[in-house]
């Protein structure tokens, strides 16, 4: 069976930056299962997958707009250093969980200047092109319920 609209597709995947560093892969999180043709996958990849079958591999390079979006300067904030009094060995490049009014965000410490710390809440791959390599593991027809919901159900249901 070839991948077409409303197919449920299972993929082995690897997400890399343009230097070839692996950021995410199915080796850690398990295969990626999605409903084809419903915008669940980055558009540049979804287009390439149409018509493919089990065992086929695809490698695509996606620009920032198709991957994690542009880098947003607004997401860089200067915070007084005393806010990090409890963090040991605060260093540039360190990743922290910052508590904001709308929940906890992963941030990166970009710069430490005297009494100011610049934190950055952009995704580490924001503004960057990425490479995605996938291999098709299985293809099946989506159920009526999956098609109605617009996503794949891995264990029979998604709870709604
Ligand atoms: Zn559902």
Short mmCIF file of N, CA and C and ligand atoms in Angstrom, two decimals:
data_model
loop_
_atom_site.label_atom_id
_atom_site.label_comp_id
_atom_site.label_asym_id
_atom_site.label_seq_id
_atom_site.Cartn_x
_atom_site.Cartn_y
_atom_site.Cartn_z
N UNK A 1 0.84 -1.20 0.00
CA UNK A 1 0.00 0.00 0.00
C UNK A 1 0.88 1.25 0.00
N UNK A 2 0.51 2.18 -0.83
CA UNK A 2 1.26 3.44 -0.90
C UNK A 2 0.62 4.51 -0.03
N UNK A 3 1.45 5.42 0.39
CA UNK A 3 0.95 6.49 1.26
C UNK A 3 0.09 7.45 0.45
N UNK A 4 -1.12 7.66 0.96
CA UNK A 4 -2.04 8.62 0.33
C UNK A 4 -2.81 9.32 1.44
N UNK A 5 -3.68 10.24 1.06
CA UNK A 5 -4.44 10.96 2.06
C UNK A 5 -5.20 9.96 2.93
N UNK A 6 -5.18 10.17 4.23
CA UNK A 6 -5.86 9.33 5.21
C UNK A 6 -5.16 7.99 5.50
N UNK A 7 -3.94 7.82 5.02
CA UNK A 7 -3.15 6.66 5.44
C UNK A 7 -2.59 6.95 6.82
N UNK A 8 -2.50 5.91 7.65
CA UNK A 8 -1.77 6.03 8.91
C UNK A 8 -0.37 5.46 8.66
N UNK A 9 0.61 6.30 8.88
CA UNK A 9 1.98 5.97 8.50
C UNK A 9 2.85 5.88 9.75
N UNK A 10 3.68 4.87 9.78
CA UNK A 10 4.63 4.70 10.89
C UNK A 10 6.03 4.88 10.32
N UNK A 11 6.80 5.74 10.95
CA UNK A 11 8.12 6.09 10.42
C UNK A 11 9.22 5.93 11.46
N UNK A 12 10.35 5.47 10.99
CA UNK A 12 11.60 5.62 11.72
C UNK A 12 12.10 6.99 11.32
N UNK A 13 12.59 7.79 12.25
CA UNK A 13 13.02 9.12 11.83
C UNK A 13 14.24 9.58 12.58
N UNK A 14 14.87 10.54 11.98
CA UNK A 14 16.03 11.17 12.59
C UNK A 14 15.99 12.64 12.19
N UNK A 15 16.04 13.51 13.18
CA UNK A 15 16.04 14.95 12.92
C UNK A 15 17.44 15.48 13.21
N UNK A 16 18.02 16.12 12.21
CA UNK A 16 19.39 16.62 12.36
C UNK A 16 19.46 18.09 12.00
N UNK A 17 20.48 18.76 12.51
CA UNK A 17 20.72 20.11 12.01
C UNK A 17 21.62 19.97 10.77
N UNK A 18 21.93 21.09 10.16
CA UNK A 18 22.67 21.00 8.89
C UNK A 18 24.12 20.55 9.10
N UNK A 19 24.57 20.54 10.35
CA UNK A 19 25.91 20.01 10.62
C UNK A 19 25.88 18.50 10.84
N UNK A 20 24.68 17.93 10.80
CA UNK A 20 24.57 16.48 10.96
C UNK A 20 24.39 16.03 12.40
N UNK A 21 24.27 16.99 13.33
CA UNK A 21 24.04 16.63 14.73
C UNK A 21 22.60 16.13 14.89
N UNK A 22 22.43 14.99 15.53
CA UNK A 22 21.10 14.42 15.70
C UNK A 22 20.41 15.05 16.92
N UNK A 23 19.22 15.60 16.70
CA UNK A 23 18.46 16.25 17.77
C UNK A 23 17.38 15.34 18.33
N UNK A 24 16.82 14.52 17.47
CA UNK A 24 15.73 13.66 17.89
C UNK A 24 15.73 12.45 16.98
N UNK A 25 15.39 11.30 17.52
CA UNK A 25 15.27 10.16 16.61
C UNK A 25 14.37 9.10 17.22
N UNK A 26 13.89 8.21 16.36
CA UNK A 26 13.00 7.15 16.84
C UNK A 26 13.75 6.15 17.70
N UNK A 27 15.07 6.19 17.70
CA UNK A 27 15.84 5.32 18.58
C UNK A 27 15.52 5.61 20.04
N UNK A 28 15.27 6.89 20.35
CA UNK A 28 14.93 7.23 21.73
C UNK A 28 13.42 7.19 21.97
N UNK A 29 12.67 7.84 21.09
CA UNK A 29 11.24 8.00 21.37
C UNK A 29 10.32 7.00 20.70
N UNK A 30 10.88 6.07 19.93
CA UNK A 30 10.03 5.13 19.21
C UNK A 30 9.55 5.73 17.90
N UNK A 31 8.97 4.89 17.04
CA UNK A 31 8.54 5.38 15.73
C UNK A 31 7.50 6.49 15.84
N UNK A 32 7.39 7.22 14.79
CA UNK A 32 6.49 8.35 14.69
C UNK A 32 5.29 7.87 13.88
N UNK A 33 4.09 7.99 14.43
CA UNK A 33 2.89 7.54 13.74
C UNK A 33 1.99 8.74 13.49
N UNK A 34 1.55 8.90 12.26
CA UNK A 34 0.71 10.07 11.97
C UNK A 34 -0.30 9.74 10.87
N UNK A 35 -1.30 10.61 10.76
CA UNK A 35 -2.33 10.47 9.72
C UNK A 35 -1.95 11.38 8.55
N UNK A 36 -1.73 10.78 7.40
CA UNK A 36 -1.22 11.53 6.25
C UNK A 36 -2.29 12.47 5.67
N UNK A 37 -1.85 13.67 5.35
CA UNK A 37 -2.73 14.62 4.66
C UNK A 37 -3.51 15.53 5.59
N UNK A 38 -3.15 15.55 6.87
CA UNK A 38 -3.88 16.38 7.83
C UNK A 38 -2.99 17.41 8.50
N UNK A 39 -1.85 17.67 7.92
CA UNK A 39 -0.99 18.72 8.46
C UNK A 39 -0.29 18.36 9.75
N UNK A 40 -0.21 17.06 10.07
CA UNK A 40 0.48 16.66 11.30
C UNK A 40 1.99 16.69 11.15
N UNK A 41 2.43 16.61 9.91
CA UNK A 41 3.86 16.53 9.62
C UNK A 41 4.25 17.80 8.87
N UNK A 42 5.49 18.22 9.00
CA UNK A 42 5.95 19.39 8.27
C UNK A 42 5.61 19.24 6.78
N UNK A 43 5.04 20.29 6.19
CA UNK A 43 4.54 20.19 4.82
C UNK A 43 5.58 19.67 3.82
N UNK A 44 6.82 20.11 3.94
CA UNK A 44 7.85 19.70 2.99
C UNK A 44 8.11 18.20 3.04
N UNK A 45 7.94 17.62 4.21
CA UNK A 45 8.15 16.19 4.37
C UNK A 45 6.90 15.43 3.92
N UNK A 46 5.74 15.95 4.29
CA UNK A 46 4.50 15.26 3.94
C UNK A 46 4.38 15.10 2.43
N UNK A 47 4.71 16.15 1.69
CA UNK A 47 4.65 16.09 0.23
C UNK A 47 5.54 14.99 -0.33
N UNK A 48 6.72 14.84 0.23
CA UNK A 48 7.66 13.83 -0.24
C UNK A 48 7.18 12.41 0.07
N UNK A 49 6.42 12.28 1.14
CA UNK A 49 5.99 10.94 1.56
C UNK A 49 4.84 10.39 0.71
N UNK A 50 4.09 11.29 0.08
CA UNK A 50 2.96 10.84 -0.72
C UNK A 50 3.45 9.86 -1.80
N UNK A 51 2.79 8.71 -1.88
CA UNK A 51 3.13 7.73 -2.91
C UNK A 51 4.24 6.75 -2.52
N UNK A 52 4.84 6.95 -1.34
CA UNK A 52 5.90 6.04 -0.92
C UNK A 52 5.29 4.79 -0.26
N UNK A 53 6.12 3.74 -0.14
CA UNK A 53 5.63 2.48 0.42
C UNK A 53 6.60 1.97 1.48
N UNK A 54 6.25 0.88 2.15
CA UNK A 54 7.07 0.31 3.22
C UNK A 54 8.51 0.08 2.76
N UNK A 55 9.44 0.45 3.61
CA UNK A 55 10.86 0.22 3.31
C UNK A 55 11.53 1.39 2.61
N UNK A 56 10.75 2.30 2.06
CA UNK A 56 11.37 3.43 1.35
C UNK A 56 11.89 4.47 2.33
N UNK A 57 13.01 5.06 1.94
CA UNK A 57 13.63 6.09 2.77
C UNK A 57 13.56 7.43 2.07
N UNK A 58 13.46 8.46 2.86
CA UNK A 58 13.44 9.82 2.30
C UNK A 58 14.35 10.68 3.15
N UNK A 59 15.04 11.58 2.50
CA UNK A 59 15.86 12.54 3.20
C UNK A 59 15.50 13.91 2.66
N UNK A 60 15.05 14.80 3.52
CA UNK A 60 14.70 16.15 3.06
C UNK A 60 15.38 17.19 3.92
N UNK A 61 15.63 18.32 3.30
CA UNK A 61 16.13 19.45 4.05
C UNK A 61 15.01 20.46 4.09
N UNK A 62 14.70 20.95 5.29
CA UNK A 62 13.60 21.90 5.44
C UNK A 62 14.14 23.22 5.95
N UNK A 63 13.64 24.29 5.37
CA UNK A 63 14.02 25.62 5.84
C UNK A 63 13.35 25.91 7.17
N UNK A 64 13.80 26.94 7.88
CA UNK A 64 13.25 27.26 9.20
C UNK A 64 11.73 27.42 9.22
N UNK A 65 11.19 28.00 8.15
CA UNK A 65 9.74 28.23 8.11
C UNK A 65 8.97 26.92 8.14
N UNK A 66 9.58 25.88 7.60
CA UNK A 66 8.90 24.59 7.54
C UNK A 66 9.25 23.71 8.74
N UNK A 67 10.19 24.16 9.52
CA UNK A 67 10.62 23.34 10.65
C UNK A 67 10.18 24.01 11.96
N UNK A 68 11.07 24.70 12.64
CA UNK A 68 10.74 25.25 13.96
C UNK A 68 10.42 26.73 13.94
N UNK A 69 10.26 27.30 12.75
CA UNK A 69 9.88 28.70 12.66
C UNK A 69 11.07 29.63 12.77
N UNK A 70 10.82 30.91 12.55
CA UNK A 70 11.93 31.88 12.58
C UNK A 70 12.42 32.11 14.00
N UNK A 71 13.61 32.60 14.11
CA UNK A 71 14.15 32.99 15.41
C UNK A 71 13.47 34.27 15.83
N UNK A 72 12.91 34.31 17.04
CA UNK A 72 12.21 35.51 17.50
C UNK A 72 13.00 36.23 18.57
N UNK A 73 13.40 37.44 18.22
CA UNK A 73 14.18 38.24 19.16
C UNK A 73 13.43 38.52 20.46
N UNK A 74 12.09 38.61 20.36
CA UNK A 74 11.27 38.88 21.56
C UNK A 74 11.42 37.80 22.61
N UNK A 75 11.84 36.63 22.21
CA UNK A 75 11.93 35.52 23.16
C UNK A 75 13.25 35.52 23.92
N UNK A 76 14.07 36.53 23.63
CA UNK A 76 15.30 36.72 24.40
C UNK A 76 15.00 37.74 25.48
N UNK A 77 15.29 37.41 26.70
CA UNK A 77 14.97 38.33 27.80
C UNK A 77 16.17 38.52 28.71
N UNK A 78 16.28 39.71 29.22
CA UNK A 78 17.33 39.99 30.21
C UNK A 78 16.73 39.86 31.59
N UNK A 79 17.38 39.12 32.42
CA UNK A 79 16.86 38.85 33.76
C UNK A 79 17.98 39.20 34.75
N UNK A 80 17.61 39.84 35.88
CA UNK A 80 18.65 40.13 36.87
C UNK A 80 19.30 38.84 37.36
N UNK A 81 20.57 38.89 37.54
CA UNK A 81 21.30 37.69 37.93
C UNK A 81 20.81 37.08 39.24
N UNK A 82 20.31 37.94 40.15
CA UNK A 82 19.89 37.37 41.44
C UNK A 82 18.74 36.37 41.29
N UNK A 83 18.01 36.45 40.16
CA UNK A 83 16.93 35.48 39.92
C UNK A 83 17.48 34.07 39.80
N UNK A 84 18.78 33.95 39.55
CA UNK A 84 19.39 32.63 39.37
C UNK A 84 20.25 32.23 40.55
N UNK A 85 20.00 32.90 41.69
CA UNK A 85 20.82 32.66 42.88
C UNK A 85 20.91 31.17 43.24
N UNK A 86 19.82 30.44 42.95
CA UNK A 86 19.80 29.03 43.36
C UNK A 86 20.42 28.09 42.33
N UNK A 87 20.79 28.63 41.17
CA UNK A 87 21.37 27.77 40.15
C UNK A 87 22.87 27.68 40.36
N UNK A 88 23.35 26.47 40.48
CA UNK A 88 24.79 26.28 40.68
C UNK A 88 25.53 26.33 39.35
N UNK A 89 26.68 26.92 39.36
CA UNK A 89 27.55 26.96 38.17
C UNK A 89 26.83 27.46 36.93
N UNK A 90 26.15 28.58 37.05
CA UNK A 90 25.46 29.15 35.91
C UNK A 90 26.48 29.46 34.80
N UNK A 91 26.24 28.89 33.61
CA UNK A 91 27.18 29.11 32.51
C UNK A 91 26.42 29.39 31.22
N UNK A 92 27.08 30.04 30.28
CA UNK A 92 26.46 30.29 28.98
C UNK A 92 26.25 28.95 28.27
N UNK A 93 25.10 28.83 27.62
CA UNK A 93 24.80 27.58 26.92
C UNK A 93 24.02 26.58 27.76
N UNK A 94 23.89 26.89 29.07
CA UNK A 94 23.18 26.00 29.99
C UNK A 94 21.68 26.02 29.68
N UNK A 95 21.03 24.88 29.80
CA UNK A 95 19.59 24.83 29.61
C UNK A 95 18.91 24.79 30.97
N UNK A 96 17.86 25.59 31.10
CA UNK A 96 17.14 25.68 32.37
C UNK A 96 15.64 25.58 32.12
N UNK A 97 14.92 25.23 33.14
CA UNK A 97 13.46 25.30 33.09
C UNK A 97 13.07 26.58 33.80
N UNK A 98 12.46 27.51 33.07
CA UNK A 98 12.08 28.79 33.66
C UNK A 98 10.58 28.82 33.88
N UNK A 99 10.19 29.29 35.05
CA UNK A 99 8.77 29.35 35.33
C UNK A 99 8.24 30.73 34.96
N UNK A 100 7.29 30.75 34.04
CA UNK A 100 6.67 32.02 33.64
C UNK A 100 5.22 32.03 34.08
N UNK A 101 4.51 33.12 33.73
CA UNK A 101 3.11 33.23 34.14
C UNK A 101 2.27 32.14 33.45
N UNK A 102 2.75 31.64 32.30
CA UNK A 102 1.97 30.64 31.56
C UNK A 102 2.62 29.26 31.58
N UNK A 103 3.33 28.96 32.63
CA UNK A 103 3.87 27.62 32.75
C UNK A 103 5.39 27.57 32.68
N UNK A 104 5.90 26.37 32.57
CA UNK A 104 7.35 26.18 32.58
C UNK A 104 7.87 26.08 31.15
N UNK A 105 8.92 26.81 30.85
CA UNK A 105 9.53 26.79 29.52
C UNK A 105 10.98 26.37 29.61
N UNK A 106 11.43 25.71 28.58
CA UNK A 106 12.86 25.40 28.48
C UNK A 106 13.55 26.63 27.90
N UNK A 107 14.56 27.08 28.55
CA UNK A 107 15.30 28.24 28.05
C UNK A 107 16.79 27.93 28.04
N UNK A 108 17.49 28.70 27.25
CA UNK A 108 18.95 28.56 27.19
C UNK A 108 19.57 29.84 27.72
N UNK A 109 20.61 29.71 28.52
CA UNK A 109 21.35 30.88 28.98
C UNK A 109 22.28 31.30 27.84
N UNK A 110 22.01 32.48 27.27
CA UNK A 110 22.79 32.94 26.12
C UNK A 110 24.03 33.72 26.52
N UNK A 111 23.86 34.51 27.56
CA UNK A 111 24.94 35.43 27.89
C UNK A 111 24.87 35.77 29.37
N UNK A 112 26.00 35.89 30.00
CA UNK A 112 26.03 36.34 31.39
C UNK A 112 26.90 37.58 31.43
N UNK A 113 26.29 38.69 31.86
CA UNK A 113 27.01 39.97 31.92
C UNK A 113 26.87 40.49 33.34
N UNK A 114 27.92 40.76 34.02
CA UNK A 114 27.87 41.28 35.37
C UNK A 114 26.62 40.85 36.14
N UNK A 115 25.61 41.73 36.20
CA UNK A 115 24.44 41.35 37.00
C UNK A 115 23.22 41.03 36.15
N UNK A 116 23.44 40.79 34.86
CA UNK A 116 22.33 40.48 33.94
C UNK A 116 22.59 39.12 33.29
N UNK A 117 21.50 38.36 33.17
CA UNK A 117 21.60 37.09 32.45
C UNK A 117 20.63 37.15 31.28
N UNK A 118 21.10 36.85 30.08
CA UNK A 118 20.22 36.84 28.92
C UNK A 118 19.75 35.41 28.70
N UNK A 119 18.43 35.21 28.80
CA UNK A 119 17.89 33.88 28.54
C UNK A 119 17.10 33.90 27.24
N UNK A 120 17.03 32.76 26.61
CA UNK A 120 16.45 32.66 25.27
C UNK A 120 15.47 31.49 25.26
N UNK A 121 14.20 31.82 24.98
CA UNK A 121 13.17 30.77 24.99
C UNK A 121 12.88 30.24 23.58
N UNK A 122 13.66 30.67 22.59
CA UNK A 122 13.48 30.09 21.26
C UNK A 122 13.82 28.61 21.29
N UNK A 123 13.18 27.83 20.43
CA UNK A 123 13.59 26.44 20.27
C UNK A 123 15.04 26.47 19.77
N UNK A 124 15.88 25.55 20.26
CA UNK A 124 17.29 25.59 19.82
C UNK A 124 17.44 25.53 18.30
N UNK A 125 16.44 25.02 17.61
CA UNK A 125 16.54 24.93 16.14
C UNK A 125 15.75 26.04 15.44
N UNK A 126 15.21 26.99 16.19
CA UNK A 126 14.48 28.11 15.57
C UNK A 126 15.43 28.86 14.64
N UNK A 127 14.92 29.24 13.48
CA UNK A 127 15.73 30.00 12.53
C UNK A 127 16.73 29.17 11.77
N UNK A 128 16.71 27.86 11.99
CA UNK A 128 17.69 27.00 11.32
C UNK A 128 17.03 26.03 10.37
N UNK A 129 17.78 25.67 9.35
CA UNK A 129 17.33 24.60 8.46
C UNK A 129 17.61 23.27 9.16
N UNK A 130 16.79 22.30 8.92
CA UNK A 130 17.01 20.98 9.50
C UNK A 130 16.96 19.92 8.40
N UNK A 131 17.55 18.79 8.70
CA UNK A 131 17.47 17.64 7.80
C UNK A 131 16.66 16.57 8.50
N UNK A 132 15.77 15.97 7.76
CA UNK A 132 14.98 14.88 8.33
C UNK A 132 15.17 13.65 7.45
N UNK A 133 15.47 12.54 8.10
CA UNK A 133 15.58 11.27 7.38
C UNK A 133 14.53 10.35 7.94
N UNK A 134 13.72 9.78 7.07
CA UNK A 134 12.69 8.86 7.55
C UNK A 134 12.71 7.58 6.73
N UNK A 135 12.22 6.52 7.36
CA UNK A 135 12.03 5.26 6.66
C UNK A 135 10.62 4.80 6.97
N UNK A 136 9.89 4.41 5.95
CA UNK A 136 8.50 4.00 6.15
C UNK A 136 8.48 2.59 6.73
N UNK A 137 7.88 2.45 7.92
CA UNK A 137 7.82 1.14 8.58
C UNK A 137 6.50 0.42 8.29
N UNK A 138 5.42 1.20 8.27
CA UNK A 138 4.14 0.58 7.94
C UNK A 138 3.18 1.64 7.42
N UNK A 139 2.22 1.16 6.64
CA UNK A 139 1.18 2.04 6.09
C UNK A 139 -0.14 1.28 6.21
N UNK A 140 -1.13 1.92 6.77
CA UNK A 140 -2.47 1.31 6.77
C UNK A 140 -3.50 2.40 6.52
N UNK A 141 -4.71 1.98 6.22
CA UNK A 141 -5.78 2.94 6.03
C UNK A 141 -6.19 3.49 7.39
N UNK A 142 -6.44 4.78 7.45
CA UNK A 142 -6.94 5.35 8.69
C UNK A 142 -8.37 4.91 8.93
N UNK A 143 -8.76 4.78 10.20
CA UNK A 143 -10.15 4.42 10.50
C UNK A 143 -11.02 5.67 10.35
N UNK A 144 -12.34 5.48 10.30
CA UNK A 144 -13.24 6.63 10.18
C UNK A 144 -13.04 7.59 11.34
N UNK A 145 -12.81 7.00 12.51
CA UNK A 145 -12.63 7.85 13.70
C UNK A 145 -11.35 8.68 13.60
N UNK A 146 -10.29 8.05 13.15
CA UNK A 146 -9.02 8.77 12.99
C UNK A 146 -9.17 9.90 11.98
N UNK A 147 -9.85 9.61 10.88
CA UNK A 147 -10.02 10.62 9.83
C UNK A 147 -10.88 11.77 10.37
N UNK A 148 -11.90 11.43 11.13
CA UNK A 148 -12.76 12.47 11.71
C UNK A 148 -11.97 13.34 12.70
N UNK A 149 -11.08 12.72 13.45
CA UNK A 149 -10.28 13.48 14.42
C UNK A 149 -9.11 14.20 13.77
N UNK A 150 -8.67 13.71 12.62
CA UNK A 150 -7.54 14.35 11.95
C UNK A 150 -6.18 13.94 12.50
N UNK A 151 -6.14 12.82 13.22
CA UNK A 151 -4.85 12.31 13.70
C UNK A 151 -4.92 10.80 13.90
N UNK A 152 -3.76 10.18 14.01
CA UNK A 152 -3.70 8.73 14.18
C UNK A 152 -3.95 8.36 15.64
N UNK A 153 -4.55 7.20 15.84
CA UNK A 153 -4.74 6.65 17.19
C UNK A 153 -3.85 5.42 17.30
N UNK A 154 -2.92 5.46 18.22
CA UNK A 154 -1.98 4.34 18.29
C UNK A 154 -2.49 3.16 19.07
N UNK A 155 -3.22 3.42 20.14
CA UNK A 155 -3.67 2.28 20.94
C UNK A 155 -5.19 2.19 20.88
N UNK A 156 -5.74 2.51 19.72
CA UNK A 156 -7.18 2.33 19.52
C UNK A 156 -7.99 3.57 19.79
N UNK A 157 -7.47 4.46 20.61
CA UNK A 157 -8.25 5.66 20.92
C UNK A 157 -7.34 6.76 21.44
N UNK A 158 -7.82 7.98 21.40
CA UNK A 158 -7.02 9.07 21.95
C UNK A 158 -7.73 9.69 23.13
N UNK A 159 -8.87 9.10 23.52
CA UNK A 159 -9.55 9.59 24.71
C UNK A 159 -10.54 10.73 24.47
N UNK A 160 -10.90 10.95 23.22
CA UNK A 160 -11.98 11.94 22.99
C UNK A 160 -12.87 11.53 21.84
ZN1 LIG B 1 -8.55 11.26 18.26
#
